[in-house]
mmCIF file of C-alpha atoms in Angstrom:
data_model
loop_
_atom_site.group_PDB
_atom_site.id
_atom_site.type_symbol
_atom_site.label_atom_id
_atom_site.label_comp_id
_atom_site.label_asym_id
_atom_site.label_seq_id
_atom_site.Cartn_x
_atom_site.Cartn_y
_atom_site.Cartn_z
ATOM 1 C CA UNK A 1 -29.765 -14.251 7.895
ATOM 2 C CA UNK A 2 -31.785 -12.595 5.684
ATOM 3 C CA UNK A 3 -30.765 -10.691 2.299
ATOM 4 C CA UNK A 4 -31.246 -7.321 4.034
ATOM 5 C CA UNK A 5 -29.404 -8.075 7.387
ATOM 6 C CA UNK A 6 -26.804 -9.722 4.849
ATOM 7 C CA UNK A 7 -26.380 -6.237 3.418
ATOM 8 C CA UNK A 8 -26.727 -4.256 6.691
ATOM 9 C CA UNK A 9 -24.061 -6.579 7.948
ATOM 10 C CA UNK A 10 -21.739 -5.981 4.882
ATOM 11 C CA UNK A 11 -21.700 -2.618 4.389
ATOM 12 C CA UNK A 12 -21.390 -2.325 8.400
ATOM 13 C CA UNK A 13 -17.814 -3.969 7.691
ATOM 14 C CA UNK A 14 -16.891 -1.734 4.955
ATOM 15 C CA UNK A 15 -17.819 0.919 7.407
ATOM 16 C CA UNK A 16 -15.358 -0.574 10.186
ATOM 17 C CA UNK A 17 -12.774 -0.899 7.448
ATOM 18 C CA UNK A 18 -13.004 2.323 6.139
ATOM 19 C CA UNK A 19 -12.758 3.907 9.624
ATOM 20 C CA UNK A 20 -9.794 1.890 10.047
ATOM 21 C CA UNK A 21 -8.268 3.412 7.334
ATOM 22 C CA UNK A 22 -9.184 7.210 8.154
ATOM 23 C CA UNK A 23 -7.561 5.833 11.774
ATOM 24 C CA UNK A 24 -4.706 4.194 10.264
ATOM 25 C CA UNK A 25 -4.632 7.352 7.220
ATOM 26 C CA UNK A 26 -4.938 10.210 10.419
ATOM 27 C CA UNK A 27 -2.471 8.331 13.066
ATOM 28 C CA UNK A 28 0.385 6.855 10.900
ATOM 29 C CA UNK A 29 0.176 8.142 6.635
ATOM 30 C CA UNK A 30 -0.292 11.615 7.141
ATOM 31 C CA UNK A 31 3.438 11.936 9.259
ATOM 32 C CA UNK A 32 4.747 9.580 6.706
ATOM 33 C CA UNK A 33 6.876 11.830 3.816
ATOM 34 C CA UNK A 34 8.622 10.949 1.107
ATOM 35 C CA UNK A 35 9.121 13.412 -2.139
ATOM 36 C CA UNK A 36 7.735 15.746 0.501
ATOM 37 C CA UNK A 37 3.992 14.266 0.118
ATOM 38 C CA UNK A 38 2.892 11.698 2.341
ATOM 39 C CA UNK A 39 0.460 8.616 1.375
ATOM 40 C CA UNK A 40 -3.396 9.931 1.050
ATOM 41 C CA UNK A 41 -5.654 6.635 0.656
ATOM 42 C CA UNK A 42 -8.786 7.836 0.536
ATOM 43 C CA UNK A 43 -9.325 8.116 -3.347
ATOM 44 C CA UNK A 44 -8.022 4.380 -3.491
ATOM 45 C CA UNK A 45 -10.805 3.838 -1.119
ATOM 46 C CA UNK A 46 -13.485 5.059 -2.742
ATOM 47 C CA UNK A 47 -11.651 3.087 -5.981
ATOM 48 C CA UNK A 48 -12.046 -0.302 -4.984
ATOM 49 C CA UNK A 49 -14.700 -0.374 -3.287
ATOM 50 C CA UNK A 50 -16.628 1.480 -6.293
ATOM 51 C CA UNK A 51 -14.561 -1.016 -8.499
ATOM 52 C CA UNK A 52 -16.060 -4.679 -6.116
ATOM 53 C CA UNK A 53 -19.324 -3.005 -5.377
ATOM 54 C CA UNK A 54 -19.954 -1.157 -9.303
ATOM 55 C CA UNK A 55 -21.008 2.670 -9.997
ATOM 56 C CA UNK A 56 -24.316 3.069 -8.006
ATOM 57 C CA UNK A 57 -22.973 1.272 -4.430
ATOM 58 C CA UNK A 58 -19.530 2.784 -5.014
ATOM 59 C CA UNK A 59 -20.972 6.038 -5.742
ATOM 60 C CA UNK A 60 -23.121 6.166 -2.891
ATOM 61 C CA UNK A 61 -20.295 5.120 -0.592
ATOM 62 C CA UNK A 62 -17.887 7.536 -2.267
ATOM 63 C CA UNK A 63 -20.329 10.759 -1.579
ATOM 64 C CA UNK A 64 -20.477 9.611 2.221
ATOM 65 C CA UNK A 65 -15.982 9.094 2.096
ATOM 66 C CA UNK A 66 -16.243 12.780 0.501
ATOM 67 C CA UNK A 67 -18.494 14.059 3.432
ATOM 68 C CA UNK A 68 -15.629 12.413 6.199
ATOM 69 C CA UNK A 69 -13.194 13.678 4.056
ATOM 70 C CA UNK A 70 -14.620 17.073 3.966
ATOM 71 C CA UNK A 71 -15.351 17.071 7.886
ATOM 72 C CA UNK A 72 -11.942 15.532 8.729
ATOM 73 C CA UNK A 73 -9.079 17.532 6.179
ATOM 74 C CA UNK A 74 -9.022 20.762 4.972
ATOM 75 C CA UNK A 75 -9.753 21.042 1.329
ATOM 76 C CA UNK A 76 -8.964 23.904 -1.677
ATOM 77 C CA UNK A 77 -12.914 24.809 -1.366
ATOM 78 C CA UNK A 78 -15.859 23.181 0.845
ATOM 79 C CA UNK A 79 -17.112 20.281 -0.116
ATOM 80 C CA UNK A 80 -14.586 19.609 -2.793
ATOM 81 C CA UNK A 81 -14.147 15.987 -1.626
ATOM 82 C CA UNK A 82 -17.707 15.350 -1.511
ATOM 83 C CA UNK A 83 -17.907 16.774 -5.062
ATOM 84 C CA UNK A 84 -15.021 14.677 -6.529
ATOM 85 C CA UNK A 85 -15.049 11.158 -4.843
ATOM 86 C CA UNK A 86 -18.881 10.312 -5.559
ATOM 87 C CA UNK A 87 -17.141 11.148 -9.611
ATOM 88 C CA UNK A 88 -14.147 9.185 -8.960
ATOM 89 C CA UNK A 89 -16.559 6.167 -7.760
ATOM 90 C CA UNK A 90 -18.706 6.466 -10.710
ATOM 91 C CA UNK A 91 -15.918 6.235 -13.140
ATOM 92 C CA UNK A 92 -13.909 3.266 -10.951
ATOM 93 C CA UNK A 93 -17.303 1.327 -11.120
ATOM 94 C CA UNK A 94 -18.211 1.984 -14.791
ATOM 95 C CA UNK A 95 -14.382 1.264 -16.044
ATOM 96 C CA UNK A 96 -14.624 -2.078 -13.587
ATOM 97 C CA UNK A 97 -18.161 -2.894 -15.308
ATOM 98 C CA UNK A 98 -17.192 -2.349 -18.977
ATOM 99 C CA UNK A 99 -13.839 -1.723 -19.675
ATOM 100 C CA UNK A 100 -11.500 -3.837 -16.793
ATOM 101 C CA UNK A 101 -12.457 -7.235 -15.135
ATOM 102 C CA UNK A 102 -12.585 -6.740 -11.651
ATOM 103 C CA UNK A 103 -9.573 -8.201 -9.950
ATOM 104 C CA UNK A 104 -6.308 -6.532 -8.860
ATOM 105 C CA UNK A 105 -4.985 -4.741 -11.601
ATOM 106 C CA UNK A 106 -8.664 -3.374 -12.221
ATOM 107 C CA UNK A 107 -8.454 -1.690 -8.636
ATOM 108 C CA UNK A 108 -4.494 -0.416 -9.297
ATOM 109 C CA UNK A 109 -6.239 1.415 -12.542
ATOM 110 C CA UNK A 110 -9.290 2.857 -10.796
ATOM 111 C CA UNK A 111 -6.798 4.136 -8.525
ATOM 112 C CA UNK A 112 -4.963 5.267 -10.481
ATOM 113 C CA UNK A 113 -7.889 7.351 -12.564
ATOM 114 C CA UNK A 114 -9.423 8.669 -8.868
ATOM 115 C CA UNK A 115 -5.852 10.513 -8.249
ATOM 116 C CA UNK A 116 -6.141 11.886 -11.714
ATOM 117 C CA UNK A 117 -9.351 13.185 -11.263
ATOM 118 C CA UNK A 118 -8.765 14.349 -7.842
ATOM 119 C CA UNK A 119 -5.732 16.149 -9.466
ATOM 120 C CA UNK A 120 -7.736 17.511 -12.320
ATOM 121 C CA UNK A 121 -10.387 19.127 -9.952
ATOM 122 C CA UNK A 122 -7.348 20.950 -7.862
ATOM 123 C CA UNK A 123 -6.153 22.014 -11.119
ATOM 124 C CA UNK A 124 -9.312 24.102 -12.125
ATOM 125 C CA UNK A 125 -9.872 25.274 -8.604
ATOM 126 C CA UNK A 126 -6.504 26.952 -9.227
ATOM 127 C CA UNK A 127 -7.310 28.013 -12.924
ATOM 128 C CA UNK A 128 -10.239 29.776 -11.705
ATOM 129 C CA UNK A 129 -8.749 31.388 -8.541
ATOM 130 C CA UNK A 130 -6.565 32.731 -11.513
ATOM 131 C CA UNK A 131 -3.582 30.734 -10.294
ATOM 132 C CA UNK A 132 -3.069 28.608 -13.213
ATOM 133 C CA UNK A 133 -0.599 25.792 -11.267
ATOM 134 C CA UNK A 134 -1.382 22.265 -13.834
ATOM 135 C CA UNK A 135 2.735 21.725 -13.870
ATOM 136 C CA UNK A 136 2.721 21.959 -10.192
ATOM 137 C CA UNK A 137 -0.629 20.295 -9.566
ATOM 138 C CA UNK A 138 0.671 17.360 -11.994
ATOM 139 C CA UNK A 139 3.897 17.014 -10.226
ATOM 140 C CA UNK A 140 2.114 17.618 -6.892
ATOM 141 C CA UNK A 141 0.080 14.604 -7.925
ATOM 142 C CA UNK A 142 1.845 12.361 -9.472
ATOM 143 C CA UNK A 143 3.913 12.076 -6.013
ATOM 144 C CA UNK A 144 1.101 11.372 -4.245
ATOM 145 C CA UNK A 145 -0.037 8.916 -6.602
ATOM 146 C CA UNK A 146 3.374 6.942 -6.663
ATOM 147 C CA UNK A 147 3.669 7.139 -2.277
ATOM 148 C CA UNK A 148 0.112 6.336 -2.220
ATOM 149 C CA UNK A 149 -0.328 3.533 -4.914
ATOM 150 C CA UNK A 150 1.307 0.607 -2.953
ATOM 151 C CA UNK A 151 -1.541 1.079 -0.539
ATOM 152 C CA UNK A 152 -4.208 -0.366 -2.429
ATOM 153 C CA UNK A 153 -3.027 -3.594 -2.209
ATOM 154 C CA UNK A 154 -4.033 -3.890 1.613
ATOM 155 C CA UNK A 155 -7.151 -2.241 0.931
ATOM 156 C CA UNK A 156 -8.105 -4.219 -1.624
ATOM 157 C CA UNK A 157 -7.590 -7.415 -0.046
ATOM 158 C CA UNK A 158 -9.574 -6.507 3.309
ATOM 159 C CA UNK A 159 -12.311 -5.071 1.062
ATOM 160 C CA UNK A 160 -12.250 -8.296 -1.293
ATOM 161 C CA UNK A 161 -12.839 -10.172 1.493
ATOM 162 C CA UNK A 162 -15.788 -8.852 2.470
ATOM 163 C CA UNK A 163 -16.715 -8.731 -0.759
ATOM 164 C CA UNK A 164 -16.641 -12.241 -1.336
ATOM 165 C CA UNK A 165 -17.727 -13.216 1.851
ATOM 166 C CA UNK A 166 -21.049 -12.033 0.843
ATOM 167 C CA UNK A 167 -20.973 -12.638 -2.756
ATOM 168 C CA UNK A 168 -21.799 -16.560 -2.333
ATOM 169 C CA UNK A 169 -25.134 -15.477 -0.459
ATOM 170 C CA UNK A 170 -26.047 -12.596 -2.696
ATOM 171 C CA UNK A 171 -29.982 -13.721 -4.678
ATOM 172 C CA UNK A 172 -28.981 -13.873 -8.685
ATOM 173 C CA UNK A 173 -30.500 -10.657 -10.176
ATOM 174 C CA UNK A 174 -32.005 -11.463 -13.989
#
């Protein structure tokens, strides 16, 4: 194969996964409570895949989760999930990059920092539809984060794989 049906192929399979997940997110999570929130994956996704794939690729894929997201669930404002996740990429791929190696624990952080920031956002859409609701939205989140975190250990390993699958054929760049 060559590089650029290696990549078409790749990111063809994160697609599959990733529809999986809305599938699996849409037909089993969303009916799943506990603490009266129920798991929401998709910041995890755009997490570790930012967090294998680094800021740019993750970034890029993030934008086009927001867009499903957006289409799919209903959201404080349009297009606040297209707004956020391409962020939350960024910041999972520059933290794997610099700060973290990238390995388990490096997606359970970036995780961990796209729920924050997803948080965050809600927060100031309430602050400036003069409902000022950070206790709530921190409780509200924090919830979410702790139903949602145990997650990322599936999704990491079926996006590692691919990953690595295609990491042996990858050209070294200088």
């Amino acid at each position: 194969m060559t590089p650029r049906q290696e990549t078409i192929h790749k990111w063809g399979l994160y697609a599959l996964l990733t529809l999986f997940c809305c599938a699996w997110q849409g037909a089993v999570l969303q009916y799943v409570r506990l603490w009266g929130v129920f798991p929401f994956i998709y910041p995890i996704l755009a997490a570790i895949l930012s967090t294998l794939e680094g800021p740019l690729s993750g970034m890029i894929y993030s934008l086009a989760l927001g867009v499903v997201c957006d289409l799919t669930i209903s959201a404080p404002i349009p297009c606040f999930y297209t707004l956020v996740f391409p962020l939350a990429g960024l910041l999972a791929g520059i933290l794997a990059r610099s700060v973290l190696s990238s390995g388990f624990l490096s997606a359970l952080v970036t995780s961990m920092a796209a729920f924050v920031l997803t948080g965050a956002f809600h927060g100031l859409i309430f602050m400036f539809a003069s409902r000022p609701a950070w206790g709530q939205t921190a409780i509200v989140c924090a919830k979410e984060l702790a139903v949602s975190l145990p997650w990322a250990l599936p999704v990491y390993f079926l996006f590692r794989r691919v990953w690595r699958r295609f990491l042996e054929n990858e050209p070294t760049r200088l």
